[in-house]
mmCIF file of C-alpha atoms in Angstrom:
data_model
loop_
_atom_site.group_PDB
_atom_site.id
_atom_site.type_symbol
_atom_site.label_atom_id
_atom_site.label_comp_id
_atom_site.label_asym_id
_atom_site.label_seq_id
_atom_site.Cartn_x
_atom_site.Cartn_y
_atom_site.Cartn_z
ATOM 1 C CA MET A 1 -47.423 24.503 7.647
ATOM 2 C CA ASN A 2 -45.770 22.552 4.814
ATOM 3 C CA PHE A 3 -42.100 22.457 3.827
ATOM 4 C CA GLY A 4 -42.498 25.077 1.076
ATOM 5 C CA GLN A 5 -43.991 27.642 3.432
ATOM 6 C CA SER A 6 -41.334 26.981 6.063
ATOM 7 C CA PHE A 7 -38.607 27.337 3.424
ATOM 8 C CA LYS A 8 -40.014 30.699 2.265
ATOM 9 C CA LEU A 9 -40.144 31.914 5.858
ATOM 10 C CA ALA A 10 -36.529 30.800 6.348
ATOM 11 C CA ILE A 11 -35.395 32.760 3.268
ATOM 12 C CA LYS A 12 -37.370 35.815 4.418
ATOM 13 C CA SER A 13 -35.759 35.615 7.863
ATOM 14 C CA LEU A 14 -32.257 35.412 6.335
ATOM 15 C CA MET A 15 -32.910 38.337 3.998
ATOM 16 C CA THR A 16 -34.155 40.456 6.901
ATOM 17 C CA SER A 17 -30.679 40.461 8.470
ATOM 18 C CA LYS A 18 -28.184 39.756 5.684
ATOM 19 C CA MET A 19 -25.037 40.584 7.629
ATOM 20 C CA ARG A 20 -25.998 38.397 10.573
ATOM 21 C CA ALA A 21 -26.873 35.566 8.187
ATOM 22 C CA LEU A 22 -23.513 35.889 6.447
ATOM 23 C CA LEU A 23 -21.602 35.829 9.727
ATOM 24 C CA THR A 24 -23.661 32.813 10.798
ATOM 25 C CA MET A 25 -22.700 30.981 7.600
ATOM 26 C CA LEU A 26 -19.036 31.967 7.764
ATOM 27 C CA GLY A 27 -17.877 28.913 9.716
ATOM 28 C CA ILE A 28 -19.746 26.587 7.357
ATOM 29 C CA ILE A 29 -18.374 28.411 4.296
ATOM 30 C CA ILE A 30 -14.776 28.196 5.511
ATOM 31 C CA GLY A 31 -15.121 24.566 6.609
ATOM 32 C CA VAL A 32 -16.720 23.340 3.382
ATOM 33 C CA ALA A 33 -14.278 25.328 1.215
ATOM 34 C CA ALA A 34 -11.334 23.869 3.169
ATOM 35 C CA VAL A 35 -12.658 20.325 2.755
ATOM 36 C CA ILE A 36 -13.178 20.842 -0.988
ATOM 37 C CA ILE A 37 -9.662 22.286 -1.430
ATOM 38 C CA ILE A 38 -8.015 19.499 0.590
ATOM 39 C CA THR A 39 -9.856 16.689 -1.231
ATOM 40 C CA SER A 40 -9.099 18.376 -4.556
ATOM 41 C CA LEU A 41 -5.395 18.527 -3.721
ATOM 42 C CA GLY A 42 -5.456 14.903 -2.610
ATOM 43 C CA ASN A 43 -7.137 13.719 -5.816
ATOM 44 C CA GLY A 44 -4.827 15.829 -7.953
ATOM 45 C CA MET A 45 -1.704 14.594 -6.164
ATOM 46 C CA GLN A 46 -2.759 10.951 -6.411
ATOM 47 C CA ASN A 47 -3.505 11.230 -10.132
ATOM 48 C CA TYR A 48 -0.239 13.081 -10.741
ATOM 49 C CA MET A 49 1.860 10.521 -8.862
ATOM 50 C CA ASN A 50 0.114 7.626 -10.575
ATOM 51 C CA ASP A 51 0.831 9.226 -13.959
ATOM 52 C CA GLN A 52 4.492 9.594 -13.010
ATOM 53 C CA PHE A 53 4.690 5.957 -11.969
ATOM 54 C CA GLU A 54 2.979 4.921 -15.195
ATOM 55 C CA GLN A 55 5.667 6.777 -17.129
ATOM 56 C CA MET A 56 8.290 4.817 -15.212
ATOM 57 C CA GLY A 57 6.525 1.629 -16.234
ATOM 58 C CA SER A 58 4.370 -0.939 -14.494
ATOM 59 C CA ASN A 59 7.116 -3.552 -14.856
ATOM 60 C CA LEU A 60 9.675 -1.744 -12.714
ATOM 61 C CA VAL A 61 11.143 -3.484 -9.642
ATOM 62 C CA GLN A 62 13.417 -1.551 -7.276
ATOM 63 C CA ALA A 63 15.813 -3.151 -4.811
ATOM 64 C CA GLN A 64 17.362 -0.950 -2.142
ATOM 65 C CA ILE A 65 20.277 -2.699 -0.433
ATOM 66 C CA TYR A 66 21.917 -1.320 2.702
ATOM 67 C CA LEU A 67 25.686 -1.429 2.586
ATOM 68 C CA THR A 68 27.404 -3.376 5.350
ATOM 69 C CA GLY A 69 31.016 -2.767 4.341
ATOM 70 C CA SER A 70 31.690 -6.508 4.290
ATOM 71 C CA SER A 71 31.996 -9.307 1.758
ATOM 72 C CA LEU A 72 28.257 -9.889 2.103
ATOM 73 C CA ASP A 73 27.501 -6.834 -0.057
ATOM 74 C CA VAL A 74 25.932 -7.770 -3.389
ATOM 75 C CA LYS A 75 27.759 -6.414 -6.433
ATOM 76 C CA ALA A 76 26.379 -5.205 -9.758
ATOM 77 C CA ASP A 77 27.734 -8.305 -11.495
ATOM 78 C CA ASP A 78 25.588 -10.464 -9.210
ATOM 79 C CA MET A 79 22.470 -8.576 -10.297
ATOM 80 C CA TYR A 80 23.382 -8.836 -13.981
ATOM 81 C CA ALA A 81 23.933 -12.581 -13.525
ATOM 82 C CA LEU A 82 20.451 -12.830 -12.004
ATOM 83 C CA VAL A 83 18.913 -11.270 -15.127
ATOM 84 C CA GLU A 84 20.812 -13.683 -17.361
ATOM 85 C CA LYS A 85 19.655 -16.637 -15.244
ATOM 86 C CA TYR A 86 15.925 -15.727 -15.392
ATOM 87 C CA PRO A 87 15.310 -14.117 -18.807
ATOM 88 C CA GLN A 88 11.673 -15.246 -18.744
ATOM 89 C CA TYR A 89 11.016 -12.915 -15.783
ATOM 90 C CA LEU A 90 13.743 -10.248 -15.814
ATOM 91 C CA SER A 91 14.570 -8.198 -18.900
ATOM 92 C CA GLY A 92 17.179 -5.822 -17.485
ATOM 93 C CA VAL A 93 18.820 -4.210 -14.464
ATOM 94 C CA THR A 94 20.801 -1.074 -13.758
ATOM 95 C CA PRO A 95 22.481 0.292 -10.636
ATOM 96 C CA TYR A 96 21.270 3.754 -9.633
ATOM 97 C CA ASN A 97 23.884 5.544 -7.529
ATOM 98 C CA THR A 98 23.932 9.148 -6.363
ATOM 99 C CA VAL A 99 27.324 10.830 -6.748
ATOM 100 C CA GLN A 100 28.430 13.583 -4.367
ATOM 101 C CA GLY A 101 30.594 15.886 -6.464
ATOM 102 C CA VAL A 102 30.995 19.475 -7.580
ATOM 103 C CA VAL A 103 29.881 20.129 -11.167
ATOM 104 C CA ARG A 104 31.724 22.808 -13.122
ATOM 105 C CA GLN A 105 31.795 24.066 -16.677
ATOM 106 C CA GLY A 106 34.544 26.569 -17.192
ATOM 107 C CA SER A 107 34.351 29.079 -14.366
ATOM 108 C CA ASP A 108 30.706 28.303 -13.602
ATOM 109 C CA GLU A 109 29.841 26.039 -10.685
ATOM 110 C CA PHE A 110 26.505 24.185 -10.422
ATOM 111 C CA LYS A 111 26.034 23.363 -6.759
ATOM 112 C CA ARG A 112 22.540 21.876 -6.982
ATOM 113 C CA SER A 113 23.017 19.591 -9.966
ATOM 114 C CA SER A 114 22.205 15.927 -9.253
ATOM 115 C CA VAL A 115 24.680 13.348 -10.558
ATOM 116 C CA TYR A 116 23.609 9.710 -10.955
ATOM 117 C CA GLY A 117 25.529 6.611 -11.941
ATOM 118 C CA VAL A 118 23.460 4.249 -14.113
ATOM 119 C CA GLY A 119 23.812 1.470 -16.659
ATOM 120 C CA GLU A 120 22.801 1.362 -20.309
ATOM 121 C CA THR A 121 19.496 -0.391 -19.494
ATOM 122 C CA PHE A 122 18.341 2.725 -17.627
ATOM 123 C CA TYR A 123 17.295 3.919 -21.101
ATOM 124 C CA ASN A 124 14.449 2.253 -23.018
ATOM 125 C CA VAL A 125 15.238 2.413 -26.740
ATOM 126 C CA ASP A 126 11.688 1.551 -27.847
ATOM 127 C CA LYS A 127 10.062 4.278 -25.745
ATOM 128 C CA ASN A 128 12.998 6.717 -26.050
ATOM 129 C CA THR A 129 12.702 7.400 -22.311
ATOM 130 C CA ILE A 130 14.744 6.716 -19.209
ATOM 131 C CA MET A 131 13.280 4.849 -16.225
ATOM 132 C CA THR A 132 12.270 8.069 -14.474
ATOM 133 C CA GLY A 133 10.138 9.066 -17.471
ATOM 134 C CA SER A 134 12.257 11.772 -19.153
ATOM 135 C CA ALA A 135 12.711 11.520 -22.927
ATOM 136 C CA LEU A 136 16.009 11.723 -24.782
ATOM 137 C CA GLY A 137 16.039 14.894 -26.870
ATOM 138 C CA LYS A 138 19.500 15.044 -28.456
ATOM 139 C CA GLY A 139 22.388 12.687 -29.066
ATOM 140 C CA ARG A 140 22.417 9.256 -27.482
ATOM 141 C CA PHE A 141 22.247 7.644 -24.060
ATOM 142 C CA LEU A 142 24.970 5.703 -22.305
ATOM 143 C CA SER A 143 25.932 2.450 -24.026
ATOM 144 C CA TYR A 144 27.227 -0.917 -22.831
ATOM 145 C CA VAL A 145 30.692 0.026 -24.058
ATOM 146 C CA ASP A 146 30.584 3.266 -22.020
ATOM 147 C CA VAL A 147 29.810 1.291 -18.870
ATOM 148 C CA GLU A 148 32.182 -1.607 -19.523
ATOM 149 C CA ARG A 149 35.152 0.601 -20.416
ATOM 150 C CA GLU A 150 34.369 3.235 -17.787
ATOM 151 C CA MET A 151 34.136 5.960 -20.410
ATOM 152 C CA ALA A 152 34.052 9.556 -19.156
ATOM 153 C CA VAL A 153 30.811 10.467 -20.929
ATOM 154 C CA CYS A 154 27.533 11.848 -19.627
ATOM 155 C CA VAL A 155 23.941 12.690 -20.496
ATOM 156 C CA ILE A 156 22.639 15.963 -19.062
ATOM 157 C CA GLY A 157 19.288 17.663 -18.486
ATOM 158 C CA SER A 158 17.932 20.583 -20.506
ATOM 159 C CA TYR A 159 18.674 23.119 -17.729
ATOM 160 C CA LEU A 160 22.386 22.339 -17.775
ATOM 161 C CA GLU A 161 22.481 22.492 -21.565
ATOM 162 C CA GLN A 162 20.971 25.968 -21.577
ATOM 163 C CA LYS A 163 22.814 27.340 -18.545
ATOM 164 C CA ALA A 164 26.249 25.818 -19.086
ATOM 165 C CA PHE A 165 26.440 25.499 -22.873
ATOM 166 C CA GLY A 166 23.949 28.012 -24.235
ATOM 167 C CA GLY A 167 21.791 25.303 -25.816
ATOM 168 C CA ASP A 168 24.619 23.492 -27.637
ATOM 169 C CA ALA A 169 26.093 20.834 -25.320
ATOM 170 C CA LEU A 170 26.816 17.809 -27.531
ATOM 171 C CA GLY A 171 30.541 17.093 -27.656
ATOM 172 C CA LYS A 172 31.319 19.710 -24.994
ATOM 173 C CA THR A 173 32.981 18.969 -21.652
ATOM 174 C CA LEU A 174 32.120 19.573 -18.023
ATOM 175 C CA THR A 175 33.841 18.374 -14.861
ATOM 176 C CA ILE A 176 32.501 16.364 -11.925
ATOM 177 C CA SER A 177 34.769 16.436 -8.860
ATOM 178 C CA GLY A 178 37.523 17.634 -11.160
ATOM 179 C CA ALA A 179 37.148 14.748 -13.649
ATOM 180 C CA PRO A 180 36.219 15.804 -17.240
ATOM 181 C CA PHE A 181 33.132 14.257 -18.874
ATOM 182 C CA THR A 182 32.041 14.646 -22.502
ATOM 183 C CA VAL A 183 28.343 15.298 -23.144
ATOM 184 C CA VAL A 184 26.924 12.665 -25.528
ATOM 185 C CA GLY A 185 23.194 13.248 -24.948
ATOM 186 C CA VAL A 186 20.649 15.773 -23.676
ATOM 187 C CA LEU A 187 17.267 14.979 -22.113
ATOM 188 C CA GLU A 188 14.111 16.838 -23.030
ATOM 189 C CA LYS A 189 12.598 19.273 -20.562
ATOM 190 C CA SER A 190 10.549 17.434 -17.929
ATOM 191 C CA GLY A 191 10.329 19.991 -15.089
ATOM 192 C CA ASP A 192 10.421 23.764 -14.833
ATOM 193 C CA ASN A 193 13.960 23.956 -16.290
ATOM 194 C CA SER A 194 15.327 25.620 -13.152
ATOM 195 C CA GLU A 195 18.272 25.047 -10.837
ATOM 196 C CA GLY A 196 17.842 21.955 -8.706
ATOM 197 C CA SER A 197 14.873 20.694 -10.729
ATOM 198 C CA SER A 198 14.577 17.378 -12.578
ATOM 199 C CA ASP A 199 16.189 19.134 -15.583
ATOM 200 C CA ASP A 200 19.316 19.928 -13.551
ATOM 201 C CA CYS A 201 20.754 16.410 -13.694
ATOM 202 C CA ILE A 202 23.674 14.392 -15.050
ATOM 203 C CA TYR A 203 23.812 10.668 -15.808
ATOM 204 C CA ILE A 204 27.191 8.943 -16.011
ATOM 205 C CA PRO A 205 28.212 5.258 -16.243
ATOM 206 C CA TYR A 206 27.856 3.643 -12.821
ATOM 207 C CA THR A 207 31.388 2.306 -13.152
ATOM 208 C CA GLN A 208 32.593 5.910 -13.287
ATOM 209 C CA ALA A 209 30.307 6.762 -10.366
ATOM 210 C CA ASN A 210 31.998 4.043 -8.311
ATOM 211 C CA ARG A 211 35.372 5.615 -9.045
ATOM 212 C CA LEU A 212 34.186 9.099 -8.050
ATOM 213 C CA GLY A 213 32.769 7.728 -4.820
ATOM 214 C CA SER A 214 29.426 8.114 -3.084
ATOM 215 C CA SER A 215 28.319 8.956 0.443
ATOM 216 C CA GLN A 216 25.225 6.732 0.148
ATOM 217 C CA TRP A 217 24.730 4.097 2.838
ATOM 218 C CA TYR A 218 22.716 2.024 0.382
ATOM 219 C CA VAL A 219 22.786 1.043 -3.262
ATOM 220 C CA LEU A 220 19.740 0.987 -5.493
ATOM 221 C CA TYR A 221 19.126 -1.425 -8.363
ATOM 222 C CA MET A 222 16.326 -0.925 -10.874
ATOM 223 C CA PHE A 223 15.059 -4.107 -12.542
ATOM 224 C CA THR A 224 12.567 -4.402 -15.370
ATOM 225 C CA SER A 225 10.392 -7.480 -15.630
ATOM 226 C CA THR A 226 9.449 -8.888 -19.023
ATOM 227 C CA ASP A 227 5.932 -7.415 -18.632
ATOM 228 C CA ARG A 228 3.432 -6.322 -15.991
ATOM 229 C CA SER A 229 2.240 -9.866 -15.274
ATOM 230 C CA THR A 230 5.728 -11.086 -14.330
ATOM 231 C CA ALA A 231 6.580 -8.184 -12.004
ATOM 232 C CA ALA A 232 5.537 -10.079 -8.861
ATOM 233 C CA ALA A 233 7.566 -13.145 -9.858
ATOM 234 C CA ALA A 234 10.562 -10.934 -10.695
ATOM 235 C CA LYS A 235 10.319 -9.362 -7.247
ATOM 236 C CA GLY A 236 10.341 -12.815 -5.653
ATOM 237 C CA ILE A 237 13.467 -13.815 -7.617
ATOM 238 C CA VAL A 238 15.336 -10.701 -6.473
ATOM 239 C CA GLU A 239 14.245 -11.185 -2.859
ATOM 240 C CA ASN A 240 15.360 -14.820 -2.861
ATOM 241 C CA ARG A 241 18.777 -13.855 -4.218
ATOM 242 C CA LEU A 242 19.255 -11.146 -1.598
ATOM 243 C CA PHE A 243 18.085 -13.367 1.248
ATOM 244 C CA LYS A 244 20.549 -16.012 0.098
ATOM 245 C CA ALA A 245 23.320 -13.404 0.397
ATOM 246 C CA TYR A 246 22.316 -11.718 3.677
ATOM 247 C CA HIS A 247 20.091 -14.297 5.476
ATOM 248 C CA ASP A 248 18.191 -11.342 6.911
ATOM 249 C CA THR A 249 15.430 -9.190 5.344
ATOM 250 C CA ASP A 250 16.596 -6.141 7.326
ATOM 251 C CA TYR A 251 19.387 -5.538 4.807
ATOM 252 C CA TYR A 252 17.191 -4.793 1.801
ATOM 253 C CA ILE A 253 13.801 -3.661 0.504
ATOM 254 C CA VAL A 254 12.331 -4.827 -2.804
ATOM 255 C CA MET A 255 9.225 -3.156 -4.252
ATOM 256 C CA THR A 256 7.382 -3.188 -7.559
ATOM 257 C CA SER A 257 6.093 0.020 -9.128
ATOM 258 C CA ALA A 258 2.526 -1.074 -8.298
ATOM 259 C CA GLU A 259 3.470 -1.445 -4.626
ATOM 260 C CA MET A 260 5.180 1.941 -4.672
ATOM 261 C CA MET A 261 2.015 3.487 -6.107
ATOM 262 C CA ASP A 262 -0.105 1.821 -3.406
ATOM 263 C CA ALA A 263 2.280 3.009 -0.684
ATOM 264 C CA MET A 264 2.210 6.591 -1.967
ATOM 265 C CA ASP A 265 -1.586 6.497 -2.286
ATOM 266 C CA SER A 266 -1.871 5.274 1.310
ATOM 267 C CA MET A 267 0.374 8.081 2.533
ATOM 268 C CA VAL A 268 -1.599 10.709 0.616
ATOM 269 C CA ASN A 269 -4.920 9.282 1.847
ATOM 270 C CA LEU A 270 -3.709 9.366 5.457
ATOM 271 C CA LEU A 271 -2.465 12.935 5.097
ATOM 272 C CA MET A 272 -5.701 14.039 3.454
ATOM 273 C CA ALA A 273 -7.762 12.357 6.177
ATOM 274 C CA ILE A 274 -5.836 14.214 8.901
ATOM 275 C CA LEU A 275 -6.150 17.558 7.095
ATOM 276 C CA THR A 276 -9.856 16.942 6.442
ATOM 277 C CA LEU A 277 -10.461 16.271 10.142
ATOM 278 C CA ILE A 278 -8.681 19.525 10.967
ATOM 279 C CA ALA A 279 -10.831 21.361 8.399
ATOM 280 C CA ALA A 280 -13.934 19.725 9.888
ATOM 281 C CA ILE A 281 -13.300 21.714 13.074
ATOM 282 C CA SER A 282 -14.435 24.778 11.103
ATOM 283 C CA LEU A 283 -17.683 22.972 10.335
ATOM 284 C CA LEU A 284 -18.133 22.253 14.037
ATOM 285 C CA VAL A 285 -17.513 25.920 14.837
ATOM 286 C CA GLY A 286 -19.981 26.854 12.104
ATOM 287 C CA GLY A 287 -22.591 24.544 13.641
ATOM 288 C CA ILE A 288 -22.119 26.138 17.044
ATOM 289 C CA GLY A 289 -22.518 29.546 15.403
ATOM 290 C CA ILE A 290 -25.801 28.464 13.816
ATOM 291 C CA MET A 291 -27.075 27.131 17.148
ATOM 292 C CA ASN A 292 -26.165 30.389 18.878
ATOM 293 C CA ILE A 293 -27.912 32.566 16.296
ATOM 294 C CA MET A 294 -30.977 30.306 16.253
ATOM 295 C CA LEU A 295 -31.250 30.597 20.052
ATOM 296 C CA VAL A 296 -31.144 34.380 19.666
ATOM 297 C CA SER A 297 -33.745 34.137 16.900
ATOM 298 C CA VAL A 298 -36.064 32.064 19.102
ATOM 299 C CA THR A 299 -35.770 34.674 21.851
ATOM 300 C CA GLU A 300 -36.456 37.534 19.411
ATOM 301 C CA ARG A 301 -39.488 35.776 17.925
ATOM 302 C CA THR A 302 -41.047 34.554 21.177
ATOM 303 C CA ARG A 303 -44.229 36.621 20.706
ATOM 304 C CA GLU A 304 -44.499 35.371 17.092
ATOM 305 C CA ILE A 305 -44.276 31.787 18.358
ATOM 306 C CA GLY A 306 -46.968 32.542 20.984
ATOM 307 C CA ILE A 307 -49.313 33.996 18.329
ATOM 308 C CA ARG A 308 -48.827 31.011 16.015
ATOM 309 C CA LYS A 309 -49.499 28.561 18.855
ATOM 310 C CA SER A 310 -52.610 30.457 19.912
ATOM 311 C CA LEU A 311 -53.872 30.153 16.328
ATOM 312 C CA GLY A 312 -53.484 26.358 16.397
ATOM 313 C CA ALA A 313 -49.873 25.701 15.405
ATOM 314 C CA LYS A 314 -48.520 22.556 17.042
ATOM 315 C CA GLY A 315 -45.115 22.019 18.595
ATOM 316 C CA ARG A 316 -43.932 19.946 15.645
ATOM 317 C CA ASP A 317 -44.852 22.806 13.276
ATOM 318 C CA ILE A 318 -42.752 25.284 15.252
ATOM 319 C CA ARG A 319 -39.916 22.768 15.578
ATOM 320 C CA GLY A 320 -40.001 22.018 11.841
ATOM 321 C CA GLN A 321 -39.925 25.697 10.911
ATOM 322 C CA PHE A 322 -36.786 26.433 12.938
ATOM 323 C CA ILE A 323 -35.031 23.216 11.844
ATOM 324 C CA ILE A 324 -35.732 24.077 8.199
ATOM 325 C CA GLU A 325 -34.416 27.590 8.818
ATOM 326 C CA ALA A 326 -31.205 26.215 10.338
ATOM 327 C CA GLY A 327 -30.837 23.684 7.521
ATOM 328 C CA THR A 328 -31.417 26.385 4.897
ATOM 329 C CA THR A 329 -28.774 28.602 6.483
ATOM 330 C CA SER A 330 -26.181 25.819 6.475
ATOM 331 C CA ALA A 331 -27.174 24.685 2.960
ATOM 332 C CA ILE A 332 -26.628 28.178 1.539
ATOM 333 C CA GLY A 333 -23.328 28.420 3.422
ATOM 334 C CA GLY A 334 -22.324 24.985 2.118
ATOM 335 C CA THR A 335 -23.137 25.976 -1.462
ATOM 336 C CA ILE A 336 -21.056 29.147 -1.186
ATOM 337 C CA GLY A 337 -18.236 27.094 0.365
ATOM 338 C CA ILE A 338 -18.343 24.564 -2.486
ATOM 339 C CA ILE A 339 -18.170 27.313 -5.123
ATOM 340 C CA LEU A 340 -15.325 29.030 -3.271
ATOM 341 C CA GLY A 341 -13.488 25.705 -2.868
ATOM 342 C CA ILE A 342 -13.739 24.874 -6.580
ATOM 343 C CA ILE A 343 -12.464 28.339 -7.536
ATOM 344 C CA MET A 344 -9.549 28.028 -5.119
ATOM 345 C CA ALA A 345 -8.774 24.547 -6.462
ATOM 346 C CA GLN A 346 -8.490 25.970 -9.972
ATOM 347 C CA ILE A 347 -6.191 28.735 -8.730
ATOM 348 C CA ILE A 348 -4.021 26.150 -6.980
ATOM 349 C CA THR A 349 -3.840 24.132 -10.227
ATOM 350 C CA VAL A 350 -2.425 27.166 -12.043
ATOM 351 C CA ILE A 351 0.032 27.889 -9.206
ATOM 352 C CA MET A 352 1.221 24.263 -9.137
ATOM 353 C CA ALA A 353 1.696 24.354 -12.910
ATOM 354 C CA TYR A 354 4.104 27.287 -12.502
ATOM 355 C CA ILE A 355 5.917 25.632 -9.612
ATOM 356 C CA ILE A 356 6.313 22.200 -11.213
ATOM 357 C CA GLN A 357 6.279 22.828 -14.942
ATOM 358 C CA GLY A 358 7.085 26.506 -15.439
ATOM 359 C CA GLY A 359 3.541 27.496 -16.353
ATOM 360 C CA GLN A 360 2.634 24.516 -18.517
ATOM 361 C CA ASN A 361 0.005 22.030 -17.436
ATOM 362 C CA ASN A 362 1.862 18.832 -16.585
ATOM 363 C CA GLY A 363 -1.047 16.659 -15.521
ATOM 364 C CA PHE A 364 -1.584 18.029 -12.003
ATOM 365 C CA VAL A 365 -5.224 19.088 -11.726
ATOM 366 C CA ALA A 366 -6.742 19.848 -8.316
ATOM 367 C CA LEU A 367 -10.352 19.037 -9.105
ATOM 368 C CA PRO A 368 -12.934 17.781 -6.592
ATOM 369 C CA THR A 369 -15.024 14.732 -7.362
ATOM 370 C CA LEU A 370 -18.818 14.785 -7.472
ATOM 371 C CA ASN A 371 -18.868 12.426 -4.494
ATOM 372 C CA GLY A 372 -16.671 14.835 -2.534
ATOM 373 C CA ILE A 373 -18.956 17.769 -3.360
ATOM 374 C CA ALA A 374 -22.069 15.774 -2.436
ATOM 375 C CA VAL A 375 -20.569 14.661 0.886
ATOM 376 C CA ALA A 376 -19.429 18.207 1.740
ATOM 377 C CA PHE A 377 -22.887 19.610 0.984
ATOM 378 C CA GLY A 378 -24.646 16.819 2.884
ATOM 379 C CA VAL A 379 -22.425 17.286 5.925
ATOM 380 C CA SER A 380 -22.999 21.055 5.944
ATOM 381 C CA VAL A 381 -26.794 20.595 5.831
ATOM 382 C CA GLY A 382 -26.614 17.848 8.459
ATOM 383 C CA ILE A 383 -24.633 20.068 10.822
ATOM 384 C CA GLY A 384 -27.162 22.865 10.414
ATOM 385 C CA ILE A 385 -30.055 20.531 11.223
ATOM 386 C CA LEU A 386 -28.200 18.892 14.118
ATOM 387 C CA PHE A 387 -27.198 22.152 15.792
ATOM 388 C CA GLY A 388 -30.530 23.767 14.935
ATOM 389 C CA TYR A 389 -32.536 21.090 16.711
ATOM 390 C CA LEU A 390 -31.895 22.401 20.244
ATOM 391 C CA PRO A 391 -33.172 25.943 19.510
ATOM 392 C CA ALA A 392 -36.066 24.476 17.492
ATOM 393 C CA ASN A 393 -37.022 22.165 20.338
ATOM 394 C CA LYS A 394 -36.851 25.082 22.785
ATOM 395 C CA ALA A 395 -39.210 27.066 20.542
ATOM 396 C CA ALA A 396 -41.605 24.120 20.233
ATOM 397 C CA LYS A 397 -41.891 23.754 24.031
ATOM 398 C CA LEU A 398 -42.695 27.408 24.727
ATOM 399 C CA ASN A 399 -45.930 27.956 26.598
ATOM 400 C CA PRO A 400 -48.179 30.064 24.318
ATOM 401 C CA ILE A 401 -49.479 32.224 27.233
ATOM 402 C CA ASP A 402 -45.941 32.962 28.495
ATOM 403 C CA ALA A 403 -44.821 33.605 24.914
ATOM 404 C CA LEU A 404 -47.637 36.148 24.325
ATOM 405 C CA ARG A 405 -46.684 37.951 27.546
ATOM 406 C CA TYR A 406 -43.001 38.104 26.542
ATOM 407 C CA ASP A 407 -41.764 41.635 25.919
#
């Protein structure tokens, strides 16, 4: 009996008992669908994060310095002096401090608004964007004069403009920890324009942030190298300066945007690998289900096997027929699982668009790769063949006389 005949017999056997076939495939369907969804989410998350880092720029270098409360602490002036000393590698630097303070406008209080202290170089004039990727929509960003003279001015996100000022914030005033700040600029919408999102933010001069105080146990400095090729050298310059101050690498961490991308990718890959292994348990359960049903099928078709052997069928023919039947069952289940996984991935893409961007597609697309689909299908077929071998081998070893006598 050739492969085509065995395949037709396998399809006929599945169609004879559709419900049993569906229940047999269920574990494979769930397992493959779960693997497709997880890999789709992983690919989508990696692409989304890489896009966000690209918006921040490939020449970004971040230095996180842990405060010691002593004279060893590096000041902002030291970082600015470093940029002036190495203009061929460093093009700018800005502190990036988080301010703990209550934001109010009139009688309204905004408890989840994020307040950051930054310098004028946090804004890129040529790109019209800040270092975190948001674009300036109205007014201007903080200037050198604002920082140097500790001016009480701020740039706010689109959520605050709409919620606190009804869409007209320029020149208006809000208070942070009781101190009044005049709005000089408004950022374009970059999130879902909701409370606590990336649009619910305020940027003030870092000199003002120092006066308001911060509960941070570290200070963050964002450097920009002259271009992508000098980012590694810029990182080395910053590290050398910090080591000269602290004589211990435990007091600081310096990373380029490329290293941050690699670190995030590694974390996502590890998480996806763990979740995929968990999902693979469903495939194992599905394989056990196929083996169980095939053993039942061998028992039910014992007389058929005896008749075929008495007519000249060899053990390898019987074995091949049942292996092909098991492989066909798992292949059909794998195909259904792949289709279901792709559909679910598309649904998740729409849901994530509403969560992150208020219904607009912001670059997050949970879409499986062809390699992922091929591997999922291959694994499902392989499991069917692997777990179908034992029943097939049992059928092949049946004695034809005993099989014919079986009732």
